[in-house]
Coordinates of C-alpha atoms and ligand atoms in Angstrom, one line a residue:
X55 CA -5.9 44.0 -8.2
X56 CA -3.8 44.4 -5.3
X57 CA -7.0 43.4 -2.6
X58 CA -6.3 39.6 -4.0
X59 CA -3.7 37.0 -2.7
X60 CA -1.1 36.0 -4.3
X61 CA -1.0 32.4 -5.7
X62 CA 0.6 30.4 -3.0
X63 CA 4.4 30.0 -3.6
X64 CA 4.2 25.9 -3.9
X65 CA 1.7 26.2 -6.2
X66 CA 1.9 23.5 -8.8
X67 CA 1.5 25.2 -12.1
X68 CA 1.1 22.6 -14.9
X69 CA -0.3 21.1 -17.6
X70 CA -1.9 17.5 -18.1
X71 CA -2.5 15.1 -20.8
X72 CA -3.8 10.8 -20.9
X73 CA -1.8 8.0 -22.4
X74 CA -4.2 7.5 -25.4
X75 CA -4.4 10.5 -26.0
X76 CA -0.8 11.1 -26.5
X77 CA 1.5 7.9 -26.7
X78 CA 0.5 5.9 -29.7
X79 CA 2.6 2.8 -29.8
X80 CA -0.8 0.7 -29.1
X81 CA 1.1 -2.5 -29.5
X82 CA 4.1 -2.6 -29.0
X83 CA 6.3 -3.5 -25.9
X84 CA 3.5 -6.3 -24.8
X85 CA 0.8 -3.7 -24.4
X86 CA -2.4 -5.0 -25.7
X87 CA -5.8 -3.5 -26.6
X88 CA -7.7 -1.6 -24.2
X89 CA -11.8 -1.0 -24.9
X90 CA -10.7 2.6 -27.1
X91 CA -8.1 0.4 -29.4
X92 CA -11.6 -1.4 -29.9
X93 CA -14.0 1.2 -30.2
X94 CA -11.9 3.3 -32.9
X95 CA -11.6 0.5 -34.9
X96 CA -16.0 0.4 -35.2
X97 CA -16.4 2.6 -38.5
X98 CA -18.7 6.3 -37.7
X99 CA -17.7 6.4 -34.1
X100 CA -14.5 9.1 -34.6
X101 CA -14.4 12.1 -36.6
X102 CA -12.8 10.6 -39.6
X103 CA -11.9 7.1 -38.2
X104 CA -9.2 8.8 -36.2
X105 CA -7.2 6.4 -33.8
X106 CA -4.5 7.1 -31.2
X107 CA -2.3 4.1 -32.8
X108 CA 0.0 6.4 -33.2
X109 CA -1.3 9.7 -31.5
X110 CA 1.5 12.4 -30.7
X111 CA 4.1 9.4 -30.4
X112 CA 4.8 11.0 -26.8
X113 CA 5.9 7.3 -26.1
X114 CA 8.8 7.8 -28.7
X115 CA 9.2 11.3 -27.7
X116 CA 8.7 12.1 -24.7
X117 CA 12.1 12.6 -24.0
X118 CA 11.8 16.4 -26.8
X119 CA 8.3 16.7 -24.8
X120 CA 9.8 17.1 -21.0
X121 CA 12.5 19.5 -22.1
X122 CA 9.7 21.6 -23.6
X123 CA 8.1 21.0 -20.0
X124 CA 11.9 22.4 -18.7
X125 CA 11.6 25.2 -21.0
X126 CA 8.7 26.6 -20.1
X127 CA 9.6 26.0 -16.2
X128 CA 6.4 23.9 -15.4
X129 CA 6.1 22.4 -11.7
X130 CA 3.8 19.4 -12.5
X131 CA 2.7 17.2 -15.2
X132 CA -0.2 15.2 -15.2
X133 CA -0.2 12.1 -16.9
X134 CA -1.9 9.0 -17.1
X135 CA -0.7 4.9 -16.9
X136 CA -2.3 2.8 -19.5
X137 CA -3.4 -0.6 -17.9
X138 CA -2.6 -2.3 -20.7
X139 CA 1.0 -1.8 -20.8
X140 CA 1.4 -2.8 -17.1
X141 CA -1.4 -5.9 -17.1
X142 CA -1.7 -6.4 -20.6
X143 CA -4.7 -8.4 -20.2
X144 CA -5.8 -6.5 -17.2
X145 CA -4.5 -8.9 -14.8
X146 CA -1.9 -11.7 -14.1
X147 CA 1.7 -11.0 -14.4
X148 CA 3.5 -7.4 -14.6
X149 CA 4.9 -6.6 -17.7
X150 CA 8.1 -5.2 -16.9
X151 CA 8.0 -3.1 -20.4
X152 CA 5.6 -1.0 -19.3
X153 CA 6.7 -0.4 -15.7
X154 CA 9.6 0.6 -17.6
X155 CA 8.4 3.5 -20.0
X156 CA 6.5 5.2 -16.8
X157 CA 10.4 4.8 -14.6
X158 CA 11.7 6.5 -17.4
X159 CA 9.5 9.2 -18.1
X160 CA 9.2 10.0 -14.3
X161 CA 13.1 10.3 -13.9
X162 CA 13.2 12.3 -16.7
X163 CA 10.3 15.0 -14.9
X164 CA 12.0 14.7 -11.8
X165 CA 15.4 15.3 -13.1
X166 CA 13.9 18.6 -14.4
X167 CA 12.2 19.3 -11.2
X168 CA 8.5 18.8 -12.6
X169 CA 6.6 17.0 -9.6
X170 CA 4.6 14.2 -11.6
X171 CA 1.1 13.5 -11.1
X172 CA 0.0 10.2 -11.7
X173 CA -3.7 9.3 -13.1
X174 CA -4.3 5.8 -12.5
X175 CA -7.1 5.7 -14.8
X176 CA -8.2 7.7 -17.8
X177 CA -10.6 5.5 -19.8
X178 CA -8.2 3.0 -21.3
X179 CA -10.0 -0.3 -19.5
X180 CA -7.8 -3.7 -20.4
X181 CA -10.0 -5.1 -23.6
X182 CA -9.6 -8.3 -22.1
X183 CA -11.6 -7.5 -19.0
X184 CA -14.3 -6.2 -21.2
X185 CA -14.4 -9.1 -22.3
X186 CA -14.1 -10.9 -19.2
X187 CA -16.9 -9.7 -17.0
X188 CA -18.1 -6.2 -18.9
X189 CA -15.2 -4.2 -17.0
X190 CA -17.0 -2.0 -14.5
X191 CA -20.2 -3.9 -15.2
X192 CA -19.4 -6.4 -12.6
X193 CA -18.4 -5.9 -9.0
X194 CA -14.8 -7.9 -9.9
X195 CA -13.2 -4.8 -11.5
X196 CA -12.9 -3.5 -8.1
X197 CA -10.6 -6.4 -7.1
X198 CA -8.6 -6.0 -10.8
X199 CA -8.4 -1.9 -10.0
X200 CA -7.1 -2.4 -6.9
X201 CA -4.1 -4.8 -7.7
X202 CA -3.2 -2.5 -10.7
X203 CA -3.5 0.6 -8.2
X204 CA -1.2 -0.9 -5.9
X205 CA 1.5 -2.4 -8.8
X206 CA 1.5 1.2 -9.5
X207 CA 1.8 2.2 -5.8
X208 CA 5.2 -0.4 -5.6
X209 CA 6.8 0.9 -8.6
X210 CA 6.3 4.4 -8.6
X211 CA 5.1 5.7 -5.4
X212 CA 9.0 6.1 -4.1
X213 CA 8.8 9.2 -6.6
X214 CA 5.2 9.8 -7.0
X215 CA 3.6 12.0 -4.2
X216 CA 0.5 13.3 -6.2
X217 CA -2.1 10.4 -7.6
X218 CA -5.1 10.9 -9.5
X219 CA -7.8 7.7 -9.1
X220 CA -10.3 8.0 -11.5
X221 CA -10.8 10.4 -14.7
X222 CA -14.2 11.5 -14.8
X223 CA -15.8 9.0 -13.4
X224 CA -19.0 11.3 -14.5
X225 CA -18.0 11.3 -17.7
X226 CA -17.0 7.9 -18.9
X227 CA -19.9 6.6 -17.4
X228 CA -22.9 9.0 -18.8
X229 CA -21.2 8.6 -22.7
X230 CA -20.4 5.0 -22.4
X231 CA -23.5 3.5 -20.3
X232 CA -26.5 6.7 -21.4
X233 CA -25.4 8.1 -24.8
X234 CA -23.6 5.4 -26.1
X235 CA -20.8 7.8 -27.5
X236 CA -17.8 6.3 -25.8
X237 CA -17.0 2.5 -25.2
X238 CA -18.6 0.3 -24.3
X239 CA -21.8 1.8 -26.3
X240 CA -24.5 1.1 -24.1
X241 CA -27.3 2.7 -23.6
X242 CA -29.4 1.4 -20.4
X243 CA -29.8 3.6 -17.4
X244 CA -30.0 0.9 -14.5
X245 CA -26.8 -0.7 -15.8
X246 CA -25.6 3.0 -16.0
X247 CA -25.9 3.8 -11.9
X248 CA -24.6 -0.2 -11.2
X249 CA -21.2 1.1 -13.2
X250 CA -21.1 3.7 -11.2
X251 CA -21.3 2.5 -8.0
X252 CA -18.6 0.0 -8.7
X253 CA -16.2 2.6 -10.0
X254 CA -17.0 4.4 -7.0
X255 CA -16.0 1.2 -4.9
X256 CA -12.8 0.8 -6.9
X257 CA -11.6 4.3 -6.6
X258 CA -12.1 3.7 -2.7
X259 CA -10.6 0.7 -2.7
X260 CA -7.9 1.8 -4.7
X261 CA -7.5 5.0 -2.7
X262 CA -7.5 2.8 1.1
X263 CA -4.6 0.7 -0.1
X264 CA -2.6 4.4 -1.6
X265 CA -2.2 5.0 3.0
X266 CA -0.2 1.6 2.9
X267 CA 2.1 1.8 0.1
X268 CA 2.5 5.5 -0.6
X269 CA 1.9 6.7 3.5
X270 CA 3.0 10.0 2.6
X271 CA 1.4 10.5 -0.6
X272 CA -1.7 12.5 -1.6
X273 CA -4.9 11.1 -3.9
X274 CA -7.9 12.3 -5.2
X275 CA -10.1 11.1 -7.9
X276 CA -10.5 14.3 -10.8
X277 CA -14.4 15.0 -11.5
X278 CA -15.5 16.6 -14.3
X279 CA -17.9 19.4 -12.6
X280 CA -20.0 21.8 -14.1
X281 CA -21.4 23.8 -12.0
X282 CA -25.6 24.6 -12.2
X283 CA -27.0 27.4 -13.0
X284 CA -30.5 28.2 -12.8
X285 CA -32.1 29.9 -15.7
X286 CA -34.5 32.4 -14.2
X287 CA -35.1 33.4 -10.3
X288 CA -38.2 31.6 -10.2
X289 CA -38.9 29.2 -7.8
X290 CA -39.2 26.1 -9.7
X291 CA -35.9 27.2 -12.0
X292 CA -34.5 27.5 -8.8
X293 CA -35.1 24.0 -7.7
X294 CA -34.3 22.5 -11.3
X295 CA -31.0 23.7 -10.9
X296 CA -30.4 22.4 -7.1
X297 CA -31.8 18.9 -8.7
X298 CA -29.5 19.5 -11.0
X299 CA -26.7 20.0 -8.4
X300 CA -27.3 16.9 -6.8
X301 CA -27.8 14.5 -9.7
X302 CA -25.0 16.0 -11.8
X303 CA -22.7 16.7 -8.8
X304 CA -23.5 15.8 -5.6
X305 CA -23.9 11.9 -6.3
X306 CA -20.2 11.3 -7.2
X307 CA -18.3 14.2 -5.5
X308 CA -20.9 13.2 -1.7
X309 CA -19.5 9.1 -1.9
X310 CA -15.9 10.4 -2.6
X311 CA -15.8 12.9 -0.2
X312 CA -18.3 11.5 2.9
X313 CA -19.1 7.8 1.2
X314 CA -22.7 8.4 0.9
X315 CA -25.2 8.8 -1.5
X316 CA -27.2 12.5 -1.8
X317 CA -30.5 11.4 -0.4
X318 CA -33.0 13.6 -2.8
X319 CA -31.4 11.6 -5.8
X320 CA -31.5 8.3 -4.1
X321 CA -35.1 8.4 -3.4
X322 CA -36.0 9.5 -7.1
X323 CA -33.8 6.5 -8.3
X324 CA -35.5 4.0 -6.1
X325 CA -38.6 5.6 -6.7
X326 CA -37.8 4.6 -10.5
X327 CA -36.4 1.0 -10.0
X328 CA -32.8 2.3 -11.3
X329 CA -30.6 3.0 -7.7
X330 CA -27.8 0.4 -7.7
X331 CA -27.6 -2.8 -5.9
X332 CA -25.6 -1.9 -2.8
X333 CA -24.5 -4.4 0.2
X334 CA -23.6 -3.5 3.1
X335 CA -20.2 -3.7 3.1
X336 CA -20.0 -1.6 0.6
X337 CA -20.8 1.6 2.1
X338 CA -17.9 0.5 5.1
X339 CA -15.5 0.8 1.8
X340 CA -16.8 3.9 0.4
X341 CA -16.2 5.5 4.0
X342 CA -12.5 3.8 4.0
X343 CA -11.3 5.0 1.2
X344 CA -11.8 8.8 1.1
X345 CA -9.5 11.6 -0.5
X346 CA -7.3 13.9 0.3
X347 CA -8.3 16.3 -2.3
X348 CA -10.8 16.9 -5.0
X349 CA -9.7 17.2 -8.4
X350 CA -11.8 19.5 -10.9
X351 CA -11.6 19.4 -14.2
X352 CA -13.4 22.2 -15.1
X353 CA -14.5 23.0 -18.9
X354 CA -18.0 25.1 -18.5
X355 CA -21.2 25.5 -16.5
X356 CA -25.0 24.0 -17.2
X357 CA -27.8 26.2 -17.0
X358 CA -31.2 24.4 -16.0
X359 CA -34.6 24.7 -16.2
X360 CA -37.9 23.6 -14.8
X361 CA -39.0 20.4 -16.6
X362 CA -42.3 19.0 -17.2
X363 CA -43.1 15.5 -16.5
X364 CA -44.9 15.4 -19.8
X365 CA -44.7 11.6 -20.0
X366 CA -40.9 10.9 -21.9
X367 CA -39.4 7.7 -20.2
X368 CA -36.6 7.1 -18.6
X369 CA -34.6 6.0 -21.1
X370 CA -32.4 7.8 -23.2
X371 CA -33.1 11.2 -21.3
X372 CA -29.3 12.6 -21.1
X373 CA -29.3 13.5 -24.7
X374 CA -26.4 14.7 -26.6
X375 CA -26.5 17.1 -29.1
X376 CA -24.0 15.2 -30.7
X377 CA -23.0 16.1 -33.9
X378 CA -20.0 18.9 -32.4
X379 CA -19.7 16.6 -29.0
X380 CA -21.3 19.2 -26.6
X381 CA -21.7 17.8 -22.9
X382 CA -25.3 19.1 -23.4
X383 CA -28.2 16.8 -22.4
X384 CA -31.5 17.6 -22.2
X385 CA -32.5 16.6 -18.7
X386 CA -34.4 14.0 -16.7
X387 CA -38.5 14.3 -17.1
X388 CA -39.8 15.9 -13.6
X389 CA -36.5 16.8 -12.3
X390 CA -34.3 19.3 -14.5
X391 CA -33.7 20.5 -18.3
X392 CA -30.6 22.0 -19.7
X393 CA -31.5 24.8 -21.5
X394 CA -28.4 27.4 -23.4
X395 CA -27.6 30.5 -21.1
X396 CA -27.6 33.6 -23.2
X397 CA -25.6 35.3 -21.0
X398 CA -22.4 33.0 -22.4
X399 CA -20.0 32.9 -24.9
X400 CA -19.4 29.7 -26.7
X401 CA -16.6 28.1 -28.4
X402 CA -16.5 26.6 -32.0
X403 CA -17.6 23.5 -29.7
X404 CA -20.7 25.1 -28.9
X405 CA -18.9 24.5 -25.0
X406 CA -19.6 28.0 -22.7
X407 CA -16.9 30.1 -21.7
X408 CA -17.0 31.3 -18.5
X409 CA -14.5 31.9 -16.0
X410 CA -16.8 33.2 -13.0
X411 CA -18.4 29.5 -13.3
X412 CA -14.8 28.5 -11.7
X413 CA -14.8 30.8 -8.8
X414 CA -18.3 29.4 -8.0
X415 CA -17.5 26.0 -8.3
X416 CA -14.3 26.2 -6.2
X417 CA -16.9 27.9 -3.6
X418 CA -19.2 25.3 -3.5
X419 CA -16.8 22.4 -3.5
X420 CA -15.1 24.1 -0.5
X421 CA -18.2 24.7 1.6
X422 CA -19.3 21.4 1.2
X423 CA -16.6 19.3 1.4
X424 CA -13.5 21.3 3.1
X425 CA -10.9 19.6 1.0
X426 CA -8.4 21.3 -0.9
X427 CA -8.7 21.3 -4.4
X428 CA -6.6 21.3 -7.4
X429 CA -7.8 22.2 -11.1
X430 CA -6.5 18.8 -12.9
X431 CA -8.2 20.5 -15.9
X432 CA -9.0 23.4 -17.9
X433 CA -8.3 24.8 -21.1
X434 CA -9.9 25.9 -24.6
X435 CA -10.2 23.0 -27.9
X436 CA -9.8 25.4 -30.6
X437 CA -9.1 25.4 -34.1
X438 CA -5.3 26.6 -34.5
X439 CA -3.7 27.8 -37.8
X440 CA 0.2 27.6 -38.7
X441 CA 1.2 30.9 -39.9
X442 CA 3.3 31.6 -42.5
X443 CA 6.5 32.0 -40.3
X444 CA 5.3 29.1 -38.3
X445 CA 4.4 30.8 -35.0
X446 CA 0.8 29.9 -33.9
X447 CA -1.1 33.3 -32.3
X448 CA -3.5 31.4 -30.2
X449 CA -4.7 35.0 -28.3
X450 CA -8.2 33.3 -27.7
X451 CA -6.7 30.3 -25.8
X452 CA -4.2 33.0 -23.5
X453 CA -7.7 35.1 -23.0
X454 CA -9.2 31.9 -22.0
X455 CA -6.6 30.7 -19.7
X456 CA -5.9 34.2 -18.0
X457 CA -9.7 34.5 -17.1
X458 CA -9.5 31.3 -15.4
X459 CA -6.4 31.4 -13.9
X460 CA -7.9 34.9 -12.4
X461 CA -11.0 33.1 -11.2
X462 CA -8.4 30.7 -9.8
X463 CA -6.8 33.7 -7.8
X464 CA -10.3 34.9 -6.7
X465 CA -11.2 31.7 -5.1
X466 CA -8.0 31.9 -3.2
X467 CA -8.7 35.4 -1.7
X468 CA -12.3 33.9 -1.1
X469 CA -10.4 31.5 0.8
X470 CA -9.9 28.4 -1.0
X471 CA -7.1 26.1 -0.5
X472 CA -5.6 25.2 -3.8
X473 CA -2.6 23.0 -4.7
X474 CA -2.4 23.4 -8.5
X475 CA -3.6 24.5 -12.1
X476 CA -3.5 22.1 -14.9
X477 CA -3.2 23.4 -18.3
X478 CA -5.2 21.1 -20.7
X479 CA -3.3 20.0 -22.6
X480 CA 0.8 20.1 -22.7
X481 CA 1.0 19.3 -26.6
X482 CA -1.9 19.0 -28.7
X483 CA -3.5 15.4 -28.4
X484 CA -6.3 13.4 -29.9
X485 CA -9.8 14.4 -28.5
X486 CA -11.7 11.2 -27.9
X487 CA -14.2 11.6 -30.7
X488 CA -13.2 14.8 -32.7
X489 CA -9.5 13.7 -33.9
X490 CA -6.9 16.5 -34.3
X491 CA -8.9 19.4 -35.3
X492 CA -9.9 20.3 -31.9
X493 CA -6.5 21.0 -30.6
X494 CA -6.0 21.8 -26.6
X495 CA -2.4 22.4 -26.7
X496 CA 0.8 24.8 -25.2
X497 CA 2.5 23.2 -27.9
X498 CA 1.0 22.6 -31.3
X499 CA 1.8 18.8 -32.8
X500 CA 1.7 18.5 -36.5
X501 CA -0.8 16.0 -36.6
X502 CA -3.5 16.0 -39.4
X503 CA -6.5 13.1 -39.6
X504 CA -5.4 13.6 -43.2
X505 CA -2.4 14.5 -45.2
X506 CA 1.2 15.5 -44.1
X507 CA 2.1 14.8 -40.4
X508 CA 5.4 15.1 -39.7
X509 CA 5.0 15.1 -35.7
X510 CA 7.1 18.1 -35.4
X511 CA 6.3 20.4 -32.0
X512 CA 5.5 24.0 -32.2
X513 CA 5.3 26.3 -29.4
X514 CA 2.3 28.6 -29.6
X515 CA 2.5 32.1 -28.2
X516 CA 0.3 30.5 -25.7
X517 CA 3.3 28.5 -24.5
X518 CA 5.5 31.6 -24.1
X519 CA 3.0 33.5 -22.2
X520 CA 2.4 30.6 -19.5
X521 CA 6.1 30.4 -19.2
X522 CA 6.1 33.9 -17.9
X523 CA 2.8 33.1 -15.8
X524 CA 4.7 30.7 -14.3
X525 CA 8.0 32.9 -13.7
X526 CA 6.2 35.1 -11.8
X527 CA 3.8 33.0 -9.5
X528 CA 0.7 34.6 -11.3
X529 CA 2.0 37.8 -10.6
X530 CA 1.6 38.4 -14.6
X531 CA -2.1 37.7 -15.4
Ligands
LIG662 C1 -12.0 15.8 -20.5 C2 -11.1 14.6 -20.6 O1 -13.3 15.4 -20.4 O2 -12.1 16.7 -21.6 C3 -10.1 14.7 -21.6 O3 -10.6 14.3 -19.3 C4 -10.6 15.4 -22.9 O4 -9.5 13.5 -21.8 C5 -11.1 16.8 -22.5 O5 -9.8 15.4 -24.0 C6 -11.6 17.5 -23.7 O6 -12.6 16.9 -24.4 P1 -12.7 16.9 -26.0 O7 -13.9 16.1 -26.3 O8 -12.8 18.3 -26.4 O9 -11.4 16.3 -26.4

């Protein structure tokens, strides 16, 4: 391979994780419930009633965790700040616990030479403002978001240079507002696209107060893309997948980058009586508060199809096949269908593999928006067995990483501009809705939804083999 760059030499090799997802201590030092310390609790909605009350205790051990970052020589760490240790209720007064915990664990990174990058939000909304107003129901959260955002800014922006806004904005939106998967369990497609919009507001609101506090900082928000595919070459495949594109893609990653909405999409939604209410200042904030990057998190690609208006409503089109948590979704009636692409490999998940998929999506993002990019996410949920001698030969997730990291090095001879790669996850962690079975990690975590769980961390072969990955800039693929 000697006709492809080399990684660049500040390349931030890493790997990332979320605070519910890894602290566990849900209640103590003043933090109090956010809308997943909720949802957990409502029996049938995790595999097994798992919870992250306890998760992989990172927020008793995160001490052992960043030496195992040390060890393996990482340059970042992504991480996210649960709300409700900072505004326990969402709002009001700081609690100076929880500013406390994040000063720690950052000095500790820094003192290791391990550039943190901070995730504002991922998913862990204050139960209170739930509660409240319905959290990004109502225009208000932008306010709330914004304060938080800029507490965080005060505190930790001295030390923080890379910020992530929102976590899949995409994401937490379609399973909690269309499939009903995630908190807060609705189903109602209007409601759904009025979310959004004022996520999008609060991520650019958020985002215009980051060039006052942290002037020579860089933010992004980190979008969960999957790039379209289009099932056969003809025509109306062709255009299934560019409608795809646009209603999948195009209408988050166009009003973060540019602050507008993709016109085909927002004529179909008006057209239906479901485009969100939108004043006019509005669209002045969305064009103030733009990124500096575009984070991907980048799992898989969607392969579309031509679809029929064969008279299903509106309602309830995106979905799920459910039972194994695929992002599958059948489509939207006249406009696109998500069909399986034969020409892909598929994890116990049912999720694709494919690697190219990266490359391609790196392409489009660059041509469309010019920004430079960095992979907040990727990696492979696997089963993982302890062996005898308690090594862990995860080969699969190495294969998986190295084909993507490849792609990675691809896109950067094709001319991308790329400031990092992050491994998900660091440790194993709780996945949302399938509890500790799926595992993500570097470094195994001996946490069971059942039985013996002593906590212990086990590096995986995968974990010595990114180490030298990272030794050698990517030399060593
Ligand atoms: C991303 C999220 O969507 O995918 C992570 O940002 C999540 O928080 C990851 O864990 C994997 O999803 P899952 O369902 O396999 O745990």
């Amino acid at each position: 391979h000697e006709n492809l760059k080399s990684f660049p030499n500040d390349f931030l090799w890493g790997a990332a994780s979320a605070a519910y997802q890894v602290e566990g201590a849900w209640n103590v030092d003043g933090k109090e419930k956010s809308i997943w310390d909720t949802f957990v609790r409502v029996p049938g909605k995790t595999f097994k009633g798992t919870n992250g009350d306890v998760a992989v205790d990172h927020y008793h051990r995160y001490k052992e965790d960043v030496q195992l970052m040390a060890e393996m020589g990482m340059k970042t760490y992504r991480f996210s700040v649960a709300w409700t240790r900072i505004f326990p209720h969402g709002k009001g007064e700081v609690n100076q616990e929880g500013i406390d915990f994040y000063n720690h664990l950052i000095d500790e990174l820094r003192k290791h030479y391990i550039e943190p990058i901070l995730t504002i939000y991922h998913w862990d909304l204050p139960q209170a403002l739930q509660d409240a107003y319905g959290g990004w129901e109502s225009k208000q959260i932008v306010e709330d978001f914004q304060n938080y955002s800029i507490s965080l800014f005060k505190a930790f922006g001295d030390r923080v240079k890379y910020w992530v806004s929102l976590n899949e904005q995409n994401i937490f939106t379609r399973l909690g507002y269309q499939t009903a998967m995630h908190p807060p369990g609705e189903k109602d497609d209007k409601l759904y696209y009025q979310v959004n919009h004022h996520a999008s507001l609060a991520n650019a609101a958020a985002i215009k107060a980051f060039r006052k506090y942290v002037p020579d900082g860089k933010i992004g928000p980190s979008f969960a893309y999957s790039p379209a595919y289009a099932k056969t070459s003809k025509p109306e495949d062709v255009l299934a997948a560019d409608n795809a594109e646009e209603f999948t893609s195009h209408w988050w990653m166009d009003v973060y980058a540019w602050g507008e909405y993709p016109q085909v999409a927002w004529n179909y939604l008006t057209r239906n009586g479901i485009a969100p209410r939108i004043e006019k200042e509005d669209l002045e904030l969305l064009k103030a508060g733009k990124p500096d990057f575009m984070g991907i998190n980048y799992y898989q690609t969607t392969t579309y199809e031509k679809n029929p208006l064969n008279g299903v409503t509106l309602d309830g089109h995106f979905n799920t096949t459910g039972e194994k948590g695929t992002m599958e979704d059948t489509g939207l009636p006249g406009v696109y269908k998500t069909v399986t692409n034969d020409n892909l490999e598929r994890t116990n998940w049912d999720w694709n593999i494919d690697p190219q998929g990266l490359r391609i999506g790196i392409r489009r993002v660059t041509n469309r928006y010019q920004l430079p990019i960095l992979i907040s996410e990727n990696g492979l949920g696997e089963y993982d067995k302890v062996e005898d001698d308690d090594s862990i030969q995860d080969d699969y997730r190495i294969e998986y990483i190295r084909t993507h990291l490849k792609a990675i090095q691809e896109a950067i001879t094709d001319g991308a501009e790329m400031i990092g790669y992050c491994v998900w996850s660091f440790t194993d962690l709780l996945s949302w809705l399938n509890g500790y079975q799926k595992r993500y990690g570097l470094v195994y975590v001996n946490q069971h939804e059942e039985g013996e769980h002593d906590l212990r961390r086990i590096r995986k072969k995968s974990f010595y083999w990114y180490k030298d990955v990272i030794a050698s800039n990517g030399e060593n693929l």
